Coordinates of C-alpha atoms in Angstrom, one line a residue:
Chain A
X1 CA 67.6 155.3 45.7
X2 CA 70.0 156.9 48.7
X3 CA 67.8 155.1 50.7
X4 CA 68.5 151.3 49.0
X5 CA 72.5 152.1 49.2
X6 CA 72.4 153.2 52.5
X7 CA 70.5 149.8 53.3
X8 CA 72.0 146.2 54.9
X9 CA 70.4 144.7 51.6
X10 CA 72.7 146.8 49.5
X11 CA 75.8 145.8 51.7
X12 CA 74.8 142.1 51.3
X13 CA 74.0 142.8 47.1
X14 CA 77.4 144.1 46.6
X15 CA 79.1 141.5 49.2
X16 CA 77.2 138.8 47.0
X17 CA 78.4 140.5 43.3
X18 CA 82.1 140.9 44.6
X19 CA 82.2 136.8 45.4
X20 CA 80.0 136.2 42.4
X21 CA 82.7 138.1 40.2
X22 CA 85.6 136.6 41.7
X23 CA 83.9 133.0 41.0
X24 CA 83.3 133.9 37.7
X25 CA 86.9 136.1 37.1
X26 CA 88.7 132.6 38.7
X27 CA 86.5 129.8 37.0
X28 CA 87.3 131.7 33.3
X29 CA 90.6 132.1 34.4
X30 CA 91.1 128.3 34.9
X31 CA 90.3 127.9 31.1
X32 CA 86.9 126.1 32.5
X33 CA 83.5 126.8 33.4
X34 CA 83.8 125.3 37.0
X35 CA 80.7 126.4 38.3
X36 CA 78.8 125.1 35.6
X37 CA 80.6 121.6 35.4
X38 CA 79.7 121.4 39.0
X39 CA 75.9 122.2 38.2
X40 CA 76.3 120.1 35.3
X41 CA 76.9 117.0 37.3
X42 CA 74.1 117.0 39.3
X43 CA 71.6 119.0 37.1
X44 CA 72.3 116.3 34.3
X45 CA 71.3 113.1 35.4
X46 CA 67.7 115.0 36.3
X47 CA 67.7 116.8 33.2
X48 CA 68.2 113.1 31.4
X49 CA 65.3 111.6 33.4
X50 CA 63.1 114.5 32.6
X51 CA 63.6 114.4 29.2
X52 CA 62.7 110.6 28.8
X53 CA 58.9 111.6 29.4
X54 CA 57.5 111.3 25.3
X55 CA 55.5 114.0 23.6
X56 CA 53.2 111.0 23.6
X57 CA 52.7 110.7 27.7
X58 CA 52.4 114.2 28.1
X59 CA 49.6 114.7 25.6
X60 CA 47.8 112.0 26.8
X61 CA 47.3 113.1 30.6
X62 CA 46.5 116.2 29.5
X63 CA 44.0 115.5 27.5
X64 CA 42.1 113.4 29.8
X65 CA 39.4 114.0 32.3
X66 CA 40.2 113.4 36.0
X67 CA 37.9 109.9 36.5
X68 CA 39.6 109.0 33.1
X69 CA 42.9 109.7 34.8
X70 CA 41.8 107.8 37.9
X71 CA 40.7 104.9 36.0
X72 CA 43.4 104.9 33.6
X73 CA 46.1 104.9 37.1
X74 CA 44.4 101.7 38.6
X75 CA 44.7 99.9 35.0
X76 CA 48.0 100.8 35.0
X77 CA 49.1 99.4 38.6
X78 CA 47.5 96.5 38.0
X79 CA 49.5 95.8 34.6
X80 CA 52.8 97.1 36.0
X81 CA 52.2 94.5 38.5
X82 CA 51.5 91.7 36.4
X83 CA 54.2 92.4 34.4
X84 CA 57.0 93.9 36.6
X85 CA 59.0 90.8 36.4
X86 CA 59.1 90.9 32.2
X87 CA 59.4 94.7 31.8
X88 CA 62.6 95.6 34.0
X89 CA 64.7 96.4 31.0
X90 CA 62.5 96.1 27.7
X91 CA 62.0 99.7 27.5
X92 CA 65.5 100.6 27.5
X93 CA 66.5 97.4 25.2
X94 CA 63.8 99.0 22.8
X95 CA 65.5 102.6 22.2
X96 CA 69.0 100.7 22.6
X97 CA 68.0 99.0 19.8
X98 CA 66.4 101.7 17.6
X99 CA 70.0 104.0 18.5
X100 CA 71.5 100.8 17.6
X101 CA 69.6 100.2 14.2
X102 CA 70.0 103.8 13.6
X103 CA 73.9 103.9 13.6
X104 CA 73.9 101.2 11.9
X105 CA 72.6 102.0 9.1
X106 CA 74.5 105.6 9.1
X107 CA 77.5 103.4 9.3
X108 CA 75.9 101.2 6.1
X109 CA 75.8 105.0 4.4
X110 CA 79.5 106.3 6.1
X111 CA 81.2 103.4 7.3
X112 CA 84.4 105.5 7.9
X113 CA 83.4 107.3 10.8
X114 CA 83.2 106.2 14.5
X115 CA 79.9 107.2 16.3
X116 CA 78.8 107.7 19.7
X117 CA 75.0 108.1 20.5
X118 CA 73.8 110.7 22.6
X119 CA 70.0 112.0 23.9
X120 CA 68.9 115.2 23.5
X121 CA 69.0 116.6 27.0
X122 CA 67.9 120.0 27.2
X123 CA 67.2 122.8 25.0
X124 CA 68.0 126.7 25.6
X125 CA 64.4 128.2 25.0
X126 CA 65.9 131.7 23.7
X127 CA 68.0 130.3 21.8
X128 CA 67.6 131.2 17.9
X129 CA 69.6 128.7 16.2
X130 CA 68.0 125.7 18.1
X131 CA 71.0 124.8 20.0
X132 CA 70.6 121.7 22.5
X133 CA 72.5 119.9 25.1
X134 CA 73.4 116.6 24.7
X135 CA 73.8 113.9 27.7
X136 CA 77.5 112.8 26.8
X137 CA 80.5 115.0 27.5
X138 CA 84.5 115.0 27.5
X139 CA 84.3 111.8 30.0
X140 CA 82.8 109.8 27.4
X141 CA 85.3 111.3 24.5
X142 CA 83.6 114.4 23.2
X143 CA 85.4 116.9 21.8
X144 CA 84.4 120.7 20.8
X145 CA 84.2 120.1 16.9
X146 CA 82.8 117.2 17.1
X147 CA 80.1 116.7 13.6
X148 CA 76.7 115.6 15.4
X149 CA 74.5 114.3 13.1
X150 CA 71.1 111.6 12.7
X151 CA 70.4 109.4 9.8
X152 CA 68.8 112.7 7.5
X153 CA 72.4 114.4 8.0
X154 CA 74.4 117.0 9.4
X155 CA 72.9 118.9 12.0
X156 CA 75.3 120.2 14.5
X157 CA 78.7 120.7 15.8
X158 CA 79.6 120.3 19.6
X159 CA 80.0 124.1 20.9
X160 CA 81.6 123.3 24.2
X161 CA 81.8 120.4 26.7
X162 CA 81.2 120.0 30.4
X163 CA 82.2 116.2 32.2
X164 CA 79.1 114.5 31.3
X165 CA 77.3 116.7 28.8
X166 CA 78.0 119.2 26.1
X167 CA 76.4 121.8 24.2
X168 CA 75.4 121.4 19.9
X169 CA 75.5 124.6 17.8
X170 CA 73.2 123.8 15.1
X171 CA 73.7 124.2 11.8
X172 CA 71.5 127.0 12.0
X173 CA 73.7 129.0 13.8
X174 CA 75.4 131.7 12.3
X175 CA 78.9 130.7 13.8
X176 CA 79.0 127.8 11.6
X177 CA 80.2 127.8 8.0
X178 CA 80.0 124.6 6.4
X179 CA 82.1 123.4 3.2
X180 CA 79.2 121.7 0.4
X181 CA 78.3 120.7 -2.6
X182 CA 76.2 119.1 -5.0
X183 CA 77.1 115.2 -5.8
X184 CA 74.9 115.8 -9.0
X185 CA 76.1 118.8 -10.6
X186 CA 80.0 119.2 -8.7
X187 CA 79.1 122.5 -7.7
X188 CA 80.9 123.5 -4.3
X189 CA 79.5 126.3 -1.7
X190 CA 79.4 127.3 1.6
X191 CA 76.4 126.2 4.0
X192 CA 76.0 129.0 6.7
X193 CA 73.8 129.8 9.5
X194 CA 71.2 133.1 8.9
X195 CA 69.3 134.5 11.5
X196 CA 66.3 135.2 8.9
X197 CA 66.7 132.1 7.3
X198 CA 66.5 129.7 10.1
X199 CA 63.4 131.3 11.6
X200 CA 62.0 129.7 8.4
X201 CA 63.9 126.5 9.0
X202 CA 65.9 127.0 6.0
X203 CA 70.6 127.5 6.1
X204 CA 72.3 129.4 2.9
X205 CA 74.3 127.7 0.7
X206 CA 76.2 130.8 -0.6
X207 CA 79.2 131.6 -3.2
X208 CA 77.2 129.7 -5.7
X209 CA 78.3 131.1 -9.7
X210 CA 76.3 132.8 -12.0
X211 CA 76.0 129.7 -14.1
X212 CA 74.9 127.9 -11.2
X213 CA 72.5 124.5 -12.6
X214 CA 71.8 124.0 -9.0
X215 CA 67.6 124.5 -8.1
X216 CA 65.2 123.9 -6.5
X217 CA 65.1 119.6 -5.0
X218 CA 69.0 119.3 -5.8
X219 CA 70.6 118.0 -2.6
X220 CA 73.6 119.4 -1.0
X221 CA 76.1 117.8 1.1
X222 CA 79.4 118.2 2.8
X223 CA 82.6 118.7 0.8
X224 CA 85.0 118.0 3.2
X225 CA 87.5 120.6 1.0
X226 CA 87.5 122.9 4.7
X227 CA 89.0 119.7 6.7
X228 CA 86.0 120.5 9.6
X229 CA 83.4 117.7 8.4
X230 CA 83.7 114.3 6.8
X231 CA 82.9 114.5 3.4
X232 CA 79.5 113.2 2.3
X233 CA 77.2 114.2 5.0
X234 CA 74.2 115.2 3.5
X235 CA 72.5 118.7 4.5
X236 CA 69.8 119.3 2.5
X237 CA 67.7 119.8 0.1
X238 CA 67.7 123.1 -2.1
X239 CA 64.3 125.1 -1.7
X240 CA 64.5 127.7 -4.3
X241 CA 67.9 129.8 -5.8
X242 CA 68.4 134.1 -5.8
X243 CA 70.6 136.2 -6.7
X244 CA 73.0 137.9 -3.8
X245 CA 72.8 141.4 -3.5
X246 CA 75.3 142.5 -5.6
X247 CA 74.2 140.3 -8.4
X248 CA 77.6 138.2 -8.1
X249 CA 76.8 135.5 -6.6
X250 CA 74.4 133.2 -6.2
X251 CA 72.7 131.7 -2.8
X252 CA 70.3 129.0 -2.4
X253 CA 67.9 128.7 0.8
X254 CA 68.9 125.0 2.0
X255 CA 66.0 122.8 4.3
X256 CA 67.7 120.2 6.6
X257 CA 65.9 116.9 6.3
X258 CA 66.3 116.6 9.8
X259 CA 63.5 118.6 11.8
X260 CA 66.2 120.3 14.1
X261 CA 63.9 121.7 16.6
X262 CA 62.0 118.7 17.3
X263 CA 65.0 115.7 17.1
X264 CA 65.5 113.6 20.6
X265 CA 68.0 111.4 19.9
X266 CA 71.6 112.0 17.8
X267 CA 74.9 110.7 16.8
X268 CA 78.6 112.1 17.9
X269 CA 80.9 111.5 15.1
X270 CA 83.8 111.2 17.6
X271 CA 86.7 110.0 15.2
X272 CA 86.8 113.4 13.4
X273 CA 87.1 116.4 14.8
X274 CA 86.6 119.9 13.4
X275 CA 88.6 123.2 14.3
X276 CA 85.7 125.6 13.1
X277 CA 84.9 126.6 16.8
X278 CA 88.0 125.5 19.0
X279 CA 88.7 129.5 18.7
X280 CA 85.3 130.6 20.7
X281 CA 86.0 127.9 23.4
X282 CA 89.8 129.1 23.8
X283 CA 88.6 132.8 24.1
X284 CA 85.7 131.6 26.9
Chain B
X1 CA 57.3 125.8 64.6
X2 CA 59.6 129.4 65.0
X3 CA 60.0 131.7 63.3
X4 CA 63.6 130.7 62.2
X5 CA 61.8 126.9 61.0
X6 CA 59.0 128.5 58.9
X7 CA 61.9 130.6 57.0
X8 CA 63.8 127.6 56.6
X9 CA 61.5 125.5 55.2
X10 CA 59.8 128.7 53.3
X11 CA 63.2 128.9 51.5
X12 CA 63.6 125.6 50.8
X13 CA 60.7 125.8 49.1
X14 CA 61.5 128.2 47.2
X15 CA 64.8 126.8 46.3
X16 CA 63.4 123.4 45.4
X17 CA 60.7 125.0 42.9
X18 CA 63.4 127.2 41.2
X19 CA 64.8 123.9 40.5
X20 CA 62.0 122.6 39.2
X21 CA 61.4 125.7 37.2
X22 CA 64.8 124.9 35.8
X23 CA 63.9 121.3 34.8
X24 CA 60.7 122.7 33.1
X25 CA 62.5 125.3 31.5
X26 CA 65.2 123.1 29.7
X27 CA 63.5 120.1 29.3
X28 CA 62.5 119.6 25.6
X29 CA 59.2 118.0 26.2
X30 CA 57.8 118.8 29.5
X31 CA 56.5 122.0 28.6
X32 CA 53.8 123.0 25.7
X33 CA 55.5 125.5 22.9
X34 CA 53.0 128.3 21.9
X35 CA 53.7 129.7 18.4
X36 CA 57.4 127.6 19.1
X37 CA 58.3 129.5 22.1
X38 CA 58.9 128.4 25.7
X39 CA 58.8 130.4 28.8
X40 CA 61.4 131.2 31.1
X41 CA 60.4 129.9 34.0
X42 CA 63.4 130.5 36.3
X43 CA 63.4 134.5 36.0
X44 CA 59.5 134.7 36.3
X45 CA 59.7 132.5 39.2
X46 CA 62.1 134.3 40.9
X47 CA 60.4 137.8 39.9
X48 CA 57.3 136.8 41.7
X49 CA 59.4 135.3 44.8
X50 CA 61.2 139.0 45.0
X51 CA 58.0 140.9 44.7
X52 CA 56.4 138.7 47.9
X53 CA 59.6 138.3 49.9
X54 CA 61.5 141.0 51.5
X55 CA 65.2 141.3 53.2
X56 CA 68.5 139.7 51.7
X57 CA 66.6 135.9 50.5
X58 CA 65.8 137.6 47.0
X59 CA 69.4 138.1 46.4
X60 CA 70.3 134.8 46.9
X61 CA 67.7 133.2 45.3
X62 CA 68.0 135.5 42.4
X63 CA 71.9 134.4 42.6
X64 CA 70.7 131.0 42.1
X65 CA 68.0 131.5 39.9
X66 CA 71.0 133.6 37.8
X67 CA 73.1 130.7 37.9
X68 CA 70.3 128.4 36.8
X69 CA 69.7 130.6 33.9
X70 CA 73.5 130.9 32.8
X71 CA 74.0 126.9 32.9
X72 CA 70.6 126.2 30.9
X73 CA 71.3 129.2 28.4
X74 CA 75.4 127.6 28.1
X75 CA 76.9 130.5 26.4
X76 CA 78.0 133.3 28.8
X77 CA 78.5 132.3 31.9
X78 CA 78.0 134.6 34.9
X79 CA 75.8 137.4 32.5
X80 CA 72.7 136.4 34.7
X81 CA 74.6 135.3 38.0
X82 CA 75.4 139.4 38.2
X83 CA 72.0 140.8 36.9
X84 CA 69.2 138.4 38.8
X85 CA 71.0 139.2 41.9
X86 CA 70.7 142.8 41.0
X87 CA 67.3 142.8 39.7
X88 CA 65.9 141.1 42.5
X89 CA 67.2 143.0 45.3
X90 CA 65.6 146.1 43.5
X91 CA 62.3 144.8 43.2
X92 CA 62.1 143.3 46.5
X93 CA 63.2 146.9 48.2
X94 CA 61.4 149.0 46.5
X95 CA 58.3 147.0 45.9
X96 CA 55.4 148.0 48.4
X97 CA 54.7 145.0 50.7
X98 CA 50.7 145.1 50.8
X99 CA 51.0 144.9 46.9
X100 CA 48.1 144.1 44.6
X101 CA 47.6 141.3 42.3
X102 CA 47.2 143.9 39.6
X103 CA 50.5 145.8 40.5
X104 CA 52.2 142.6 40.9
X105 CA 51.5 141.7 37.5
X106 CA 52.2 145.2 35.8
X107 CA 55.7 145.3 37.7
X108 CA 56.5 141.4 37.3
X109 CA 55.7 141.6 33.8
X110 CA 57.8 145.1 33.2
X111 CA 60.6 142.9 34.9
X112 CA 60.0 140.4 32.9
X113 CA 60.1 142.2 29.5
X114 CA 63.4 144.0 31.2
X115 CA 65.3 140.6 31.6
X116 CA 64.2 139.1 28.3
X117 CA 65.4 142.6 26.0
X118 CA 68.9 142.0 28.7
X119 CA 69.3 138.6 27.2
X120 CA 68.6 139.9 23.9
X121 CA 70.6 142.2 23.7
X122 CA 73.7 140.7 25.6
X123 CA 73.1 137.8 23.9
X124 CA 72.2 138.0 20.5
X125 CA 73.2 141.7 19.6
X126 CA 76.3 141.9 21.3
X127 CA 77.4 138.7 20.1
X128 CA 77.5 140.3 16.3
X129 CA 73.9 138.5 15.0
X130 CA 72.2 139.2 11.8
X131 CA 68.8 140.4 12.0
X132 CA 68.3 141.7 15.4
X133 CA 64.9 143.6 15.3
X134 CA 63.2 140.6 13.1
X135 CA 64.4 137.9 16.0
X136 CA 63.3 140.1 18.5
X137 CA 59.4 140.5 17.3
X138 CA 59.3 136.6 15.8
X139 CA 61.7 134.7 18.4
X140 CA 61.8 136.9 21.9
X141 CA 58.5 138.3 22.2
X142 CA 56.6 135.8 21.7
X143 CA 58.6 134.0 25.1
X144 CA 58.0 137.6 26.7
X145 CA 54.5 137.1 26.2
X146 CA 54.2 133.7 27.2
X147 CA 56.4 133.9 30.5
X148 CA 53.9 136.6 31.3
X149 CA 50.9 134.6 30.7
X150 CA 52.8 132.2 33.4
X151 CA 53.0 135.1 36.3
X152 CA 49.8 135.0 37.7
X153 CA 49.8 131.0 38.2
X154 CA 53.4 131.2 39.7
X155 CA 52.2 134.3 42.1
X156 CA 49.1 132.5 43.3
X157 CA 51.1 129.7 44.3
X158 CA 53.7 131.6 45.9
X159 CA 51.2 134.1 47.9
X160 CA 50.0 130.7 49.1
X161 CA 53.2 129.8 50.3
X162 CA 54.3 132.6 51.5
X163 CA 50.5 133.3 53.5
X164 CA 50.9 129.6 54.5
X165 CA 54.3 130.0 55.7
X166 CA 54.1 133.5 58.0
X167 CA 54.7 133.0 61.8
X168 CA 52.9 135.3 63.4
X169 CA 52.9 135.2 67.8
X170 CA 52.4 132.4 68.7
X171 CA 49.8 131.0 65.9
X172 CA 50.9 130.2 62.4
X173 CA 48.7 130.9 59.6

C-alpha cells in the first residue's frame, strides 16, 4: 500500500478527487446539479432515440437466424424505398395520436387538470421503487411535485428536474405518502411506498379503522384532503386487508392498474403542483 | 501509427463504449431483464478496462464512468464520481499485468459485488429504507449476478482492443 501512495498514480488520484469535490461542493452549492444538467443535455436526446426502439424490434432480431436476418434487411430496403416518400412522418403522427387520444380521454375522466405528455426515457436499474426519467424538464414547465400519471392512474410524482428531463419517484417509493380513499364506502387513508410491498407490485393503504368495509376489489383513489394531488386520481385496486401490528389499525396491500415497471409513455399534470417532496430537492 | 496515436484512439475507444454502456444501461428496452434485473454495465465496463489498462487512464475513465453512473442513478450526485475513480486506480495498480482470464474474473467480479453492496448501502440504507436485507437478496443480487455473467463478454472485447491496439517497435500488433 506505501508503495501505491508513494506512486505518480496516487498524486494524479488525489489531484482528480480534490477537483472532483470542489465540482461537486460548488455545483450543490449553486442550489443545482450543474454537472448533471450539462450531461443531461447531451445524454438526453440519445437516451430519447434509444428508447424509441420497441420491445417488439428487439425481440424480433434476436430471435432470428442470420440468412433470416439478411433476407429480412433486403425486404426491408426495398420497402423503405418504395415508400420513403409516404412514411416521412406517419410513425411519429401515429404515437402523436395515441398520446393524443390518450389525454384526451384522461381529460374526458378529469377535465380540470392541464397535461403535458412525456416518454419514458430511462430507467435507474437499481433502483427499488421503479423510478424513471422522463424526456421533459423545467424548459418545458415541469415542476418538482408535479402528479405524473397514464390513463389507469396515479403513478408518480416528479423528484427533481434537469433543463430538458426530469426524474419520477413512483408511487412505490417510500418517500411518497399519498392522501386516498374509497368513492364507494367514504373511507379515507394514506397510500405509501413499502420496500416489501413493492417488490410484489403492491403500495399500503394504511390508517384504515377497525370497522373498515373496505376488501379485497374495492378501488382507492386520491383524496385530495393533503393539497399534494388532485382529487380523484385513481390508484388502485385493493388486494386483500390485515391487521397492523398493533392491532389498531388497519392496512390494505393496494395494486396499481398501471404496470409501473413496464409503462413507456406518461402524462405531466402540470397545472397542480404538490409540496410533498420540494423539501428533499431544497436540501440537495 | 505512434505510440501517442494508438493511445489516443485506444481511449477513445474506451470512452465511446462507456458511453454506450451508459445508453444500454438506462435505456428501458435495449437490454433483456433476467428475473427483472438489469446489469450495470458502466461499472463492469470500466472494471474490466482498469484490470487491462495500467497508468493514470483508469482514473479518468473511472471518473467518467462515475459520473455516468451518478447521472443515470439521479439521486446523489458525486457518490460514484469519488469511488470509481478510487476503485479503479486500485485495481489497475495493484492488479498483475500478465493476468489470467480466471483471475480477471474472480477479481472483476469481487469488484463488482464491492460497488453494487457500495450503492446499496449508500443508497438504499443510508437513505433510511425499509427492508434492507430482503432488497438486497431479491432486488441487488440478482443485478450482482447478472453484471457478472456480463464480464467475460466485456473482457474478451476489451483484451481485443487493448492486444489490437499495443504499439510495439516499429510493428503494431
Amino acid at each position: 500500500m506505501r508503495v501505491f501512495f508513494r506512486s505518480n498514480t496516487f498524486k494524479i488520484l488525489f489531484i482528480v478527487l480534490v477537483v472532483m469535490s470542489s465540482i461537486i461542493i460548488l455545483s450543490k452549492n449553486l442550489g443545482y446539479y450543474s454537472v448533471a444538467n450539462v450531461f443531461g443535455l447531451i445524454g438526453t436526446p440519445m437516451l430519447e432515440t434509444a428508447s424509441e426502439l420497441t420491445d417488439e424490434q428487439i425481440e424480433m432480431f434476436s430471435s432470428m437466424s442470420r440468412e433470416e436476418l439478411e433476407e429480412y434487411c433486403a425486404q426491408i430496403l426495398e420497402e423503405n424505398t418504395s415508400l420513403r416518400g409516404n412514411l416521412v412522418s406517419y410513425y411519429e403522427i401515429q404515437n402523436e395520436n395515441e398520446l393524443y387520444e390518450e389525454a384526451l380521454e384522461i381529460e374526458k375522466q378529469e377535465p380540470e387538470l392541464n397535461l403535458m405528455p412525456a416518454t419514458i426515457i430511462a430507467r435507474d436499474p437499481s433502483d427499488v421503487f421503479d423510478g424513471f426519467t422522463i424526456n421533459i424538464g423545467y424548459l418545458d414547465g415541469i415542476e418538482v411535485g408535479d402528479c405524473v400519471i397514464t390513463s389507469n392512474g396515479i403513478i408518480g410524482v416528479v423528484s427533481s428536474t434537469n433543463a430538458i428531463s426530469a426524474s419520477v419517484s413512483s408511487i412505490f417509493s417510500e418517500d411518497l405518502s399519498i392522501g386516498a380513499n374509497s368513492k364507494e364506502f367514504t373511507e379515507n387513508g394514506v397510500v405509501s411506498g413499502d420496500a416489501q410491498a413493492s417488490l410484489s407490485g403492491y403500495v399500503l393503504l394504511e390508517y384504515l379503522t377497525k370497522n373498515t368495509q373496505i376488501t379485497a376489489g374495492t378501488i382507492i383513489s386520491t383524496s385530495g384532503v393533503s393539497g399534494n394531488f388532485p382529487e380523484g386520481l385513481i390508484i388502485g385496486e385493493v388486494v386483500s386487508v390485515q391487521p397492523s401490528t398493533d392491532n389498531s389499525t388497519y392496512f390494505a396491500y393496494v395494486e396499481p392498474y398501471e404496470d409501473i415497471e413496464n409503462v413507456k409513455s406518461v402524462f405531466v399534470v402540470t397545472s397542480f403542483t404538490a409540496e410533498i417532496l420540494v423539501e428533499d430537492e431544497d436540501d440537495e | 501509427m505512434n505510440r501517442k496515436t494508438n493511445n489516443l484512439v485506444k481511449h477513445y475507444f474506451y470512452a465511446i463504449e462507456i458511453f454506450i454502456m451508459y445508453f444500454l444501461q438506462s435505456s428501458p428496452n435495449l437490454i433483456l431483464k433476467i428475473f427483472a434485473a438489469s446489469p450495470m454495465l458502466i461499472c463492469a465496463t470500466v472494471i474490466i478496462i482498469s484490470i487491462i489498462e495500467k497508468g493514470s487512464s483508469p482514473i479518468f475513465l473511472g471518473l467518467f464512468a462515475g459520473i455516468l453512473m451518478d447521472i443515470s442513478f439521479g439521486k446523489y450526485f458525486g457518490l460514484f464520481s469519488l469511488i470509481m475513480p478510487i476503485l479503479c486506480s486500485l485495481i489497475s495498480f495493484f492488479i498483475n499485468s500478465e493476468i489470467t482470464i480466471f483471475k480477471a474474473m474472480r477479481f472483476s467480479s469481487v469488484s463488482v459485488f464491492l460497488v453494487i453492496i457500495l450503492d446499496w448501502l449508500f443508497r438504499y440504507c443510508l437513505a433510511g429504507y425499509s427492508a434492507i436485507f430482503l432488497v438486497f437478496i431479491d432486488k441487488y443480487l440478482p443485478i450482482c449476478f447478472y453484471t457478472i455473467l456480463c464480464l467475460p463478454i466485456l473482457y474478451l472485447l476489451n483484451l481485443g482492443v487493448f492486444l489490437g491496439m499495443r504499439y510495439t517497435k516499429g510493428v503494431q500488433n
